PDB file of C-alpha atoms in Angstrom:
ATOM      1  CA  MET X1488      16.527  14.967  14.663  1.00 44.00           C
ATOM      2  CA  THR X1489      15.937  11.147  15.524  1.00 45.00           C
ATOM      3  CA  ALA X1490      17.115   8.511  13.973  1.00 43.00           C
ATOM      4  CA  SER X1491      13.478   7.742  12.120  1.00 45.00           C
ATOM      5  CA  SER X1492      14.056  11.481  10.166  1.00 87.00           C
ATOM      6  CA  LEU X1493      11.831  12.997  12.524  1.00 93.00           C
ATOM      7  CA  VAL X1494      12.526  16.313  13.752  1.00 96.00           C
ATOM      8  CA  LEU X1495      11.027  17.974  17.199  1.00 97.00           C
ATOM      9  CA  VAL X1496      10.277  21.459  17.959  1.00 97.00           C
ATOM     10  CA  ALA X1497       9.818  22.672  21.393  1.00 97.00           C
ATOM     11  CA  ASN X1498       7.247  25.787  21.295  1.00 96.00           C
ATOM     12  CA  SER X1499       7.441  27.139  25.014  1.00 94.00           C
ATOM     13  CA  GLY X1500       5.127  30.269  24.037  1.00 94.00           C
ATOM     14  CA  ASP X1501       2.164  28.542  23.032  1.00 93.00           C
ATOM     15  CA  GLY X1502       3.008  24.856  25.403  1.00 95.00           C
ATOM     16  CA  SER X1503       3.469  22.439  22.492  1.00 97.00           C
ATOM     17  CA  ILE X1504       6.177  20.070  20.728  1.00 98.00           C
ATOM     18  CA  SER X1505       5.806  20.246  16.919  1.00 98.00           C
ATOM     19  CA  SER X1506       6.920  17.409  14.712  1.00 97.00           C
ATOM     20  CA  PHE X1507       8.228  17.388  11.085  1.00 97.00           C
ATOM     21  CA  ARG X1508       9.193  14.613   8.625  1.00 95.00           C
ATOM     22  CA  PHE X1509      12.639  15.484   7.289  1.00 92.00           C
ATOM     23  CA  THR X1510      12.593  14.640   3.562  1.00 86.00           C
ATOM     24  CA  GLY X1511      15.967  15.705   2.799  1.00 83.00           C
ATOM     25  CA  SER X1512      15.492  19.106   1.533  1.00 84.00           C
ATOM     26  CA  ALA X1513      12.315  20.290   3.297  1.00 90.00           C
ATOM     27  CA  LEU X1514      10.252  19.607   6.444  1.00 93.00           C
ATOM     28  CA  GLU X1515       6.687  17.948   6.412  1.00 94.00           C
ATOM     29  CA  PRO X1516       4.558  19.231   9.363  1.00 96.00           C
ATOM     30  CA  LEU X1517       3.098  16.221  11.225  1.00 97.00           C
ATOM     31  CA  SER X1518       1.490  17.177  14.480  1.00 97.00           C
ATOM     32  CA  VAL X1519       1.486  19.348  17.010  1.00 98.00           C
ATOM     33  CA  THR X1520       0.989  18.020  20.533  1.00 97.00           C
ATOM     34  CA  THR X1521      -0.811  20.758  23.147  1.00 96.00           C
ATOM     35  CA  GLY X1522      -0.772  21.053  26.616  1.00 94.00           C
ATOM     36  CA  LEU X1523       2.969  21.226  27.650  1.00 96.00           C
ATOM     37  CA  LYS X1524       3.458  24.256  29.316  1.00 94.00           C
ATOM     38  CA  GLY X1525       6.611  26.164  28.855  1.00 95.00           C
ATOM     39  CA  CYS X1526       8.144  23.609  27.205  1.00 96.00           C
ATOM     40  CA  SER X1527      11.367  24.783  25.750  1.00 94.00           C
ATOM     41  CA  THR X1528      13.419  21.553  26.613  1.00 97.00           C
ATOM     42  CA  PHE X1529      13.085  17.874  25.934  1.00 98.00           C
ATOM     43  CA  ALA X1530      15.533  14.509  25.556  1.00 98.00           C
ATOM     44  CA  VAL X1531      14.645  12.208  23.007  1.00 98.00           C
ATOM     45  CA  ASP X1532      15.279   8.635  23.372  1.00 98.00           C
ATOM     46  CA  ALA X1533      14.919   7.001  19.727  1.00 94.00           C
ATOM     47  CA  ALA X1534      15.881   3.718  20.591  1.00 95.00           C
ATOM     48  CA  ARG X1535      12.554   3.261  22.753  1.00 97.00           C
ATOM     49  CA  GLY X1536      10.359   6.061  21.209  1.00 97.00           C
ATOM     50  CA  LEU X1537      10.231   8.140  24.467  1.00 98.00           C
ATOM     51  CA  VAL X1538      10.163  11.602  24.895  1.00 98.00           C
ATOM     52  CA  TYR X1539      11.176  13.556  28.099  1.00 99.00           C
ATOM     53  CA  ALA X1540      10.123  17.209  28.233  1.00 98.00           C
ATOM     54  CA  GLY X1541      10.510  19.805  30.941  1.00 98.00           C
ATOM     55  CA  VAL X1542       7.227  21.596  31.347  1.00 97.00           C
ATOM     56  CA  LYS X1543       5.938  24.347  34.079  1.00 93.00           C
ATOM     57  CA  GLY X1544       2.738  24.151  35.983  1.00 84.00           C
ATOM     58  CA  SER X1545      -0.085  24.477  34.436  1.00 76.00           C
ATOM     59  CA  SER X1546      -1.860  26.040  37.398  1.00 73.00           C
ATOM     60  CA  SER X1547      -0.594  27.584  40.653  1.00 75.00           C
ATOM     61  CA  ASP X1548      -1.369  24.036  42.409  1.00 82.00           C
ATOM     62  CA  GLU X1549       0.542  22.274  39.890  1.00 88.00           C
ATOM     63  CA  PRO X1550       4.404  22.635  39.994  1.00 94.00           C
ATOM     64  CA  ALA X1551       6.550  22.129  36.868  1.00 96.00           C
ATOM     65  CA  GLY X1552       8.083  18.920  36.069  1.00 98.00           C
ATOM     66  CA  ILE X1553       9.293  16.413  33.544  1.00 98.00           C
ATOM     67  CA  LEU X1554       6.953  14.676  31.083  1.00 98.00           C
ATOM     68  CA  THR X1555       7.457  11.089  29.505  1.00 99.00           C
ATOM     69  CA  LEU X1556       5.750  10.972  26.157  1.00 98.00           C
ATOM     70  CA  ALA X1557       5.576   8.278  23.988  1.00 98.00           C
ATOM     71  CA  LEU X1558       6.367   9.179  20.340  1.00 97.00           C
ATOM     72  CA  ASP X1559       4.716   7.563  17.233  1.00 95.00           C
ATOM     73  CA  ALA X1560       7.109   7.379  14.917  1.00 91.00           C
ATOM     74  CA  ASP X1561       4.883   7.432  11.630  1.00 92.00           C
ATOM     75  CA  THR X1562       2.669  10.143  12.845  1.00 94.00           C
ATOM     76  CA  GLY X1563       4.812  12.155  14.944  1.00 94.00           C
ATOM     77  CA  VAL X1564       2.179  12.185  17.823  1.00 96.00           C
ATOM     78  CA  LEU X1565       3.569  12.448  21.454  1.00 98.00           C
ATOM     79  CA  THR X1566       1.371  10.840  24.318  1.00 98.00           C
ATOM     80  CA  PRO X1567       1.838  11.664  27.759  1.00 97.00           C
ATOM     81  CA  ARG X1568       2.626   8.536  29.706  1.00 98.00           C
ATOM     82  CA  THR X1569       4.324   9.760  33.286  1.00 98.00           C
ATOM     83  CA  ARG X1570       5.089  12.922  35.079  1.00 97.00           C
ATOM     84  CA  LEU X1571       7.727  14.040  37.723  1.00 98.00           C
ATOM     85  CA  ASP X1572       7.038  16.818  39.832  1.00 97.00           C
ATOM     86  CA  LEU X1573       9.460  19.519  40.205  1.00 97.00           C
ATOM     87  CA  PRO X1574       8.018  22.192  42.870  1.00 94.00           C
ATOM     88  CA  ASP X1575      11.529  23.747  42.972  1.00 95.00           C
ATOM     89  CA  GLY X1576      11.314  25.390  39.508  1.00 95.00           C
ATOM     90  CA  GLY X1577      11.439  23.732  36.095  1.00 96.00           C
ATOM     91  CA  MET X1578      14.342  22.299  33.444  1.00 98.00           C
ATOM     92  CA  ASN X1579      15.705  24.613  30.942  1.00 96.00           C
ATOM     93  CA  TYR X1580      17.905  21.444  29.967  1.00 98.00           C
ATOM     94  CA  LEU X1581      17.795  17.884  29.698  1.00 99.00           C
ATOM     95  CA  ALA X1582      20.269  15.229  28.817  1.00 99.00           C
ATOM     96  CA  LEU X1583      19.985  11.249  28.698  1.00 99.00           C
ATOM     97  CA  THR X1584      23.064   9.341  29.997  1.00 99.00           C
ATOM     98  CA  ARG X1585      23.779   5.753  30.243  1.00 98.00           C
ATOM     99  CA  ASP X1586      21.558   4.724  27.395  1.00 97.00           C
ATOM    100  CA  GLY X1587      18.661   5.954  28.599  1.00 98.00           C
ATOM    101  CA  THR X1588      18.879   4.735  32.026  1.00 98.00           C
ATOM    102  CA  GLY X1589      19.737   8.075  33.621  1.00 99.00           C
ATOM    103  CA  LEU X1590      18.389  12.048  33.064  1.00 99.00           C
ATOM    104  CA  LEU X1591      20.461  14.855  33.748  1.00 99.00           C
ATOM    105  CA  GLY X1592      18.719  18.102  34.123  1.00 99.00           C
ATOM    106  CA  ALA X1593      19.608  22.091  34.544  1.00 99.00           C
ATOM    107  CA  ALA X1594      17.327  24.743  35.865  1.00 98.00           C
ATOM    108  CA  TYR X1595      17.997  28.348  35.116  1.00 97.00           C
ATOM    109  CA  SER X1596      15.562  29.868  37.265  1.00 95.00           C
ATOM    110  CA  GLY X1597      15.331  27.491  40.438  1.00 96.00           C
ATOM    111  CA  GLY X1598      19.551  27.198  40.227  1.00 98.00           C
ATOM    112  CA  TYR X1599      19.930  23.721  40.493  1.00 99.00           C
ATOM    113  CA  GLY X1600      21.065  20.533  38.564  1.00 99.00           C
ATOM    114  CA  ILE X1601      19.860  16.917  39.187  1.00 99.00           C
ATOM    115  CA  SER X1602      20.476  13.200  38.163  1.00 99.00           C
ATOM    116  CA  CYS X1603      17.185  10.703  37.718  1.00 99.00           C
ATOM    117  CA  PRO X1604      17.416   7.214  37.259  1.00 98.00           C
ATOM    118  CA  ILE X1605      14.929   6.089  34.518  1.00 98.00           C
ATOM    119  CA  ALA X1606      12.991   2.821  34.371  1.00 98.00           C
ATOM    120  CA  ASP X1607      10.506   1.694  31.682  1.00 96.00           C
ATOM    121  CA  GLY X1608      10.286   5.470  30.865  1.00 96.00           C
ATOM    122  CA  VAL X1609       9.700   6.529  34.287  1.00 98.00           C
ATOM    123  CA  VAL X1610      11.622   9.244  35.520  1.00 99.00           C
ATOM    124  CA  GLY X1611      12.759   8.724  39.335  1.00 98.00           C
ATOM    125  CA  GLU X1612      13.201  10.865  42.218  1.00 98.00           C
ATOM    126  CA  PRO X1613      16.406  12.885  41.924  1.00 98.00           C
ATOM    127  CA  VAL X1614      19.233  11.028  43.560  1.00 98.00           C
ATOM    128  CA  SER X1615      21.445  13.958  43.474  1.00 98.00           C
ATOM    129  CA  ARG X1616      21.212  17.927  43.524  1.00 98.00           C
ATOM    130  CA  VAL X1617      23.760  20.250  42.953  1.00 99.00           C
ATOM    131  CA  GLU X1618      23.626  24.371  43.159  1.00 99.00           C
ATOM    132  CA  PHE X1619      24.415  27.145  41.333  1.00 99.00           C
ATOM    133  CA  PRO X1620      22.989  30.305  39.770  1.00 98.00           C
ATOM    134  CA  ASN X1621      21.158  30.376  36.703  1.00 98.00           C
ATOM    135  CA  LEU X1622      22.282  26.531  35.734  1.00 99.00           C
ATOM    136  CA  HIS X1623      21.836  26.751  32.250  1.00 98.00           C
ATOM    137  CA  SER X1624      23.179  23.427  30.306  1.00 98.00           C
ATOM    138  CA  VAL X1625      24.285  19.922  31.403  1.00 99.00           C
ATOM    139  CA  LEU X1626      26.042  17.000  29.689  1.00 99.00           C
ATOM    140  CA  PRO X1627      27.149  13.702  30.596  1.00 99.00           C
ATOM    141  CA  SER X1628      30.402  12.062  29.282  1.00 99.00           C
ATOM    142  CA  ALA X1629      29.420   9.572  26.630  1.00 98.00           C
ATOM    143  CA  ASP X1630      30.783   6.726  28.710  1.00 98.00           C
ATOM    144  CA  GLY X1631      28.328   7.725  31.138  1.00 98.00           C
ATOM    145  CA  ARG X1632      30.920   8.043  34.182  1.00 98.00           C
ATOM    146  CA  PHE X1633      30.722  12.048  34.356  1.00 99.00           C
ATOM    147  CA  ALA X1634      28.694  14.773  34.159  1.00 99.00           C
ATOM    148  CA  TYR X1635      29.280  18.575  33.164  1.00 99.00           C
ATOM    149  CA  PHE X1636      26.953  21.633  34.202  1.00 99.00           C
ATOM    150  CA  VAL X1637      27.619  25.340  32.888  1.00 99.00           C
ATOM    151  CA  SER X1638      26.415  27.826  35.219  1.00 99.00           C
ATOM    152  CA  LEU X1639      25.959  31.498  33.463  1.00 99.00           C
ATOM    153  CA  GLY X1640      25.290  33.488  36.512  1.00 98.00           C
ATOM    154  CA  ALA X1641      28.699  32.222  38.606  1.00 99.00           C
ATOM    155  CA  ASP X1642      30.825  32.166  35.075  1.00 99.00           C
ATOM    156  CA  LEU X1643      31.951  28.559  35.723  1.00 99.00           C
ATOM    157  CA  VAL X1644      31.520  24.748  34.595  1.00 99.00           C
ATOM    158  CA  ALA X1645      30.743  22.165  37.380  1.00 99.00           C
ATOM    159  CA  GLN X1646      32.486  18.739  37.163  1.00 99.00           C
ATOM    160  CA  TYR X1647      31.110  15.728  38.607  1.00 99.00           C
ATOM    161  CA  ALA X1648      31.462  11.826  38.509  1.00 99.00           C
ATOM    162  CA  LEU X1649      28.344   9.995  38.061  1.00 98.00           C
ATOM    163  CA  GLU X1650      28.657   6.758  40.654  1.00 96.00           C
ATOM    164  CA  ASP X1651      26.503   4.105  41.570  1.00 89.00           C
ATOM    165  CA  GLU X1652      22.955   5.069  41.114  1.00 92.00           C
ATOM    166  CA  LEU X1653      23.822   8.264  39.508  1.00 97.00           C
ATOM    167  CA  ARG X1654      24.919   9.852  42.217  1.00 98.00           C
ATOM    168  CA  LEU X1655      26.996  13.460  41.416  1.00 99.00           C
ATOM    169  CA  VAL X1656      30.337  13.108  43.243  1.00 99.00           C
ATOM    170  CA  PRO X1657      32.492  16.377  43.033  1.00 99.00           C
ATOM    171  CA  LEU X1658      36.008  16.178  40.744  1.00 99.00           C
ATOM    172  CA  ASP X1659      38.868  17.667  42.381  1.00 98.00           C
ATOM    173  CA  PRO X1660      38.191  20.611  41.700  1.00 98.00           C
ATOM    174  CA  GLU X1661      34.340  20.773  41.921  1.00 99.00           C
ATOM    175  CA  THR X1662      34.396  23.659  39.314  1.00 99.00           C
ATOM    176  CA  VAL X1663      36.664  25.327  36.629  1.00 99.00           C
ATOM    177  CA  ALA X1664      36.102  28.889  35.719  1.00 99.00           C
ATOM    178  CA  ALA X1665      35.173  31.183  32.870  1.00 99.00           C
ATOM    179  CA  PRO X1666      36.174  34.217  32.355  1.00 98.00           C
ATOM    180  CA  ALA X1667      34.544  36.726  34.758  1.00 98.00           C
ATOM    181  CA  GLY X1668      31.027  38.192  33.499  1.00 98.00           C
ATOM    182  CA  SER X1669      31.142  35.842  29.770  1.00 99.00           C
ATOM    183  CA  GLY X1670      28.036  34.049  30.692  1.00 99.00           C
ATOM    184  CA  PRO X1671      28.808  30.509  29.862  1.00 99.00           C
ATOM    185  CA  ARG X1672      25.846  29.003  28.266  1.00 98.00           C
ATOM    186  CA  HIS X1673      25.826  25.926  26.473  1.00 98.00           C
ATOM    187  CA  LEU X1674      28.510  23.217  26.010  1.00 98.00           C
ATOM    188  CA  VAL X1675      28.902  20.140  23.560  1.00 98.00           C
ATOM    189  CA  LEU X1676      31.802  17.417  23.653  1.00 98.00           C
ATOM    190  CA  ASN X1677      34.006  16.308  20.783  1.00 98.00           C
ATOM    191  CA  ASP X1678      33.808  12.958  19.529  1.00 97.00           C
ATOM    192  CA  ALA X1679      37.290  11.838  21.083  1.00 97.00           C
ATOM    193  CA  GLN X1680      35.586  13.000  24.701  1.00 98.00           C
ATOM    194  CA  ASP X1681      39.068  14.843  24.953  1.00 98.00           C
ATOM    195  CA  ALA X1682      37.850  18.174  24.793  1.00 98.00           C
ATOM    196  CA  VAL X1683      34.587  20.587  25.782  1.00 99.00           C
ATOM    197  CA  TYR X1684      33.354  23.473  24.360  1.00 99.00           C
ATOM    198  CA  VAL X1685      31.446  26.120  25.646  1.00 99.00           C
ATOM    199  CA  LEU X1686      29.553  29.033  24.309  1.00 99.00           C
ATOM    200  CA  THR X1687      29.111  32.228  26.162  1.00 99.00           C
ATOM    201  CA  GLU X1688      26.176  34.622  25.945  1.00 99.00           C
ATOM    202  CA  PHE X1689      27.897  37.570  27.134  1.00 99.00           C
ATOM    203  CA  SER X1690      30.774  37.752  25.713  1.00 99.00           C
ATOM    204  CA  GLY X1691      30.185  35.492  22.341  1.00 99.00           C
ATOM    205  CA  GLU X1692      33.187  33.436  22.709  1.00 99.00           C
ATOM    206  CA  VAL X1693      33.450  29.618  22.209  1.00 99.00           C
ATOM    207  CA  LEU X1694      36.073  28.798  25.387  1.00 99.00           C
ATOM    208  CA  HIS X1695      37.903  25.274  24.935  1.00 99.00           C
ATOM    209  CA  TYR X1696      38.620  23.310  27.850  1.00 99.00           C
ATOM    210  CA  ALA X1697      41.234  20.034  27.459  1.00 99.00           C
ATOM    211  CA  ARG X1698      39.353  17.295  29.299  1.00 99.00           C
ATOM    212  CA  ASP X1699      41.011  14.212  31.206  1.00 99.00           C
ATOM    213  CA  THR X1700      39.565  11.108  29.617  1.00 98.00           C
ATOM    214  CA  ALA X1701      40.532   9.431  32.613  1.00 98.00           C
ATOM    215  CA  THR X1702      39.525  11.607  35.506  1.00 99.00           C
ATOM    216  CA  GLY X1703      37.044  13.921  33.608  1.00 99.00           C
ATOM    217  CA  THR X1704      38.651  16.626  34.897  1.00 99.00           C
ATOM    218  CA  LEU X1705      38.892  20.166  32.449  1.00 99.00           C
ATOM    219  CA  GLU X1706      41.198  22.487  32.287  1.00 99.00           C
ATOM    220  CA  LEU X1707      40.864  26.016  30.223  1.00 98.00           C
ATOM    221  CA  ARG X1708      43.115  26.117  27.209  1.00 98.00           C
ATOM    222  CA  SER X1709      41.952  28.613  24.776  1.00 97.00           C
ATOM    223  CA  ALA X1710      39.038  30.847  23.263  1.00 98.00           C
ATOM    224  CA  ALA X1711      38.054  32.472  19.981  1.00 98.00           C
ATOM    225  CA  SER X1712      34.987  35.024  19.233  1.00 98.00           C
ATOM    226  CA  ALA X1713      32.452  33.634  17.819  1.00 98.00           C
ATOM    227  CA  VAL X1714      30.445  37.013  17.074  1.00 98.00           C
ATOM    228  CA  ASP X1715      30.856  38.690  13.254  1.00 98.00           C
ATOM    229  CA  PRO X1716      33.107  41.755  14.186  1.00 97.00           C
ATOM    230  CA  THR X1717      31.354  43.871  11.564  1.00 97.00           C
ATOM    231  CA  LYS X1718      28.367  44.082  13.449  1.00 97.00           C
ATOM    232  CA  ASN X1719      29.773  46.350  16.549  1.00 98.00           C
ATOM    233  CA  LEU X1720      28.051  43.973  19.156  1.00 99.00           C
ATOM    234  CA  GLY X1721      28.804  45.285  22.698  1.00 98.00           C
ATOM    235  CA  HIS X1722      29.364  43.045  25.345  1.00 98.00           C
ATOM    236  CA  SER X1723      26.580  42.527  27.218  1.00 98.00           C
ATOM    237  CA  GLU X1724      25.548  41.714  30.811  1.00 98.00           C
ATOM    238  CA  PHE X1725      23.491  40.054  33.147  1.00 97.00           C
ATOM    239  CA  GLY X1726      19.680  41.352  33.013  1.00 96.00           C
ATOM    240  CA  ALA X1727      20.475  43.809  30.219  1.00 98.00           C
ATOM    241  CA  ASP X1728      18.168  43.779  27.188  1.00 98.00           C
ATOM    242  CA  PRO X1729      20.671  42.619  24.426  1.00 98.00           C
ATOM    243  CA  LEU X1730      18.080  43.630  21.834  1.00 98.00           C
ATOM    244  CA  ALA X1731      17.663  47.227  22.931  1.00 98.00           C
ATOM    245  CA  HIS X1732      21.295  48.043  23.675  1.00 98.00           C
ATOM    246  CA  HIS X1733      22.890  45.989  20.494  1.00 99.00           C
ATOM    247  CA  TYR X1734      24.652  43.700  22.739  1.00 99.00           C
ATOM    248  CA  ILE X1735      26.021  40.388  22.114  1.00 99.00           C
ATOM    249  CA  TRP X1736      23.503  37.447  22.927  1.00 99.00           C
ATOM    250  CA  GLY X1737      25.350  34.094  22.222  1.00 98.00           C
ATOM    251  CA  ALA X1738      23.109  31.251  22.031  1.00 98.00           C
ATOM    252  CA  ASP X1739      23.600  27.498  21.206  1.00 97.00           C
ATOM    253  CA  LEU X1740      26.367  25.406  20.012  1.00 98.00           C
ATOM    254  CA  HIS X1741      27.125  22.404  17.670  1.00 98.00           C
ATOM    255  CA  TRP X1742      29.858  20.129  16.889  1.00 97.00           C
ATOM    256  CA  SER X1743      30.353  19.290  13.418  1.00 93.00           C
ATOM    257  CA  GLY X1744      32.043  15.869  13.910  1.00 89.00           C
ATOM    258  CA  THR X1745      35.114  16.853  12.325  1.00 89.00           C
ATOM    259  CA  ASP X1746      36.804  20.357  12.737  1.00 93.00           C
ATOM    260  CA  ARG X1747      34.471  22.939  13.411  1.00 96.00           C
ATOM    261  CA  LEU X1748      32.141  24.024  15.850  1.00 98.00           C
ATOM    262  CA  TRP X1749      28.582  26.069  14.598  1.00 98.00           C
ATOM    263  CA  ALA X1750      27.894  28.783  16.918  1.00 98.00           C
ATOM    264  CA  SER X1751      24.715  30.957  16.623  1.00 98.00           C
ATOM    265  CA  GLU X1752      23.996  34.798  18.021  1.00 99.00           C
ATOM    266  CA  ARG X1753      20.647  36.276  17.930  1.00 98.00           C
ATOM    267  CA  THR X1754      20.833  39.812  18.178  1.00 99.00           C
ATOM    268  CA  GLU X1755      22.047  39.947  14.910  1.00 98.00           C
ATOM    269  CA  ASN X1756      21.176  36.417  13.836  1.00 98.00           C
ATOM    270  CA  THR X1757      24.281  35.022  12.671  1.00 98.00           C
ATOM    271  CA  LEU X1758      25.561  31.545  12.475  1.00 98.00           C
ATOM    272  CA  GLY X1759      29.693  31.156  12.582  1.00 98.00           C
ATOM    273  CA  ALA X1760      32.228  27.985  11.814  1.00 97.00           C
ATOM    274  CA  VAL X1761      34.481  28.179  14.601  1.00 98.00           C
ATOM    275  CA  SER X1762      37.623  26.609  13.477  1.00 97.00           C
ATOM    276  CA  VAL X1763      39.109  23.618  15.698  1.00 98.00           C
ATOM    277  CA  ALA X1764      42.455  22.505  15.284  1.00 97.00           C
ATOM    278  CA  ALA X1765      44.059  19.217  15.706  1.00 96.00           C
ATOM    279  CA  ASP X1766      45.024  20.074  19.374  1.00 97.00           C
ATOM    280  CA  GLY X1767      41.450  21.280  20.098  1.00 97.00           C
ATOM    281  CA  SER X1768      42.260  24.697  20.238  1.00 98.00           C
ATOM    282  CA  VAL X1769      39.495  27.235  18.575  1.00 98.00           C
ATOM    283  CA  ALA X1770      40.227  30.003  15.906  1.00 98.00           C
ATOM    284  CA  PRO X1771      37.579  32.676  15.027  1.00 98.00           C
ATOM    285  CA  PRO X1772      34.960  31.802  12.301  1.00 97.00           C
ATOM    286  CA  THR X1773      36.103  33.932   8.820  1.00 93.00           C
ATOM    287  CA  ARG X1774      32.607  34.193   7.837  1.00 92.00           C
ATOM    288  CA  PHE X1775      29.081  34.617   9.112  1.00 97.00           C
ATOM    289  CA  VAL X1776      25.459  33.106   7.674  1.00 97.00           C
ATOM    290  CA  VAL X1777      22.800  35.451   8.425  1.00 96.00           C
ATOM    291  CA  THR X1778      19.744  33.129   9.641  1.00 91.00           C
TER     292      THR X1778
END
């Protein structure tokens, strides 16, 4: 949701972004912007009224790319402005950094991550590229000095300094491990920036990494299940159909801003509140909501 109380929803199936007005108790439909093939991720620069959307190619001659769209806050209409082609595959996650002057991206199928400059809403060519299998998400630190990429395929979090001109420089070590076979998917940083939390897709855990705010390095400290134990879900694995086998299918993770994380699971459509202690450690939810 943007500062102007707009809600944007990516619809990868029909290649569109829907916009709604949030009235406090309901969503009022405003508009649907089409022609965004395979769009499943975007980043919003509310201050400039811009949306950066990851799209697939609309034909065999057109590669995937990142579209810059101008957002009309009154009507919700998105108007395409510029495009950066990505011949090695489209983005599954985008995140802005440095007050909207930089863009980070993670490509799941392509297995690569990028950092790009932005000038006047135009996304420039990548200045850095990293490669790990099935990169699922990326986030910068709030100060724009560091970036963290999550690799579902390699069970790790890759950590980098964001140097001059958005160059990605590996920290020491370059990667920190997640439990083998857990399938790390999405991450969030807490408000104090001294902890990174990762939700795993296959094991349905929230992993707590302590973060050194000076050096940017991470250290795995604790973990807690975010899956409803009464649902008897099995541990998933790469390539498995979680619905067919009744496996865990971890989805998204959000920081509440206080002392809990909201974690979702798709096979049983549950939302659980993972408790966060004063030291950053996590504990399993005490109850779940079916969504």
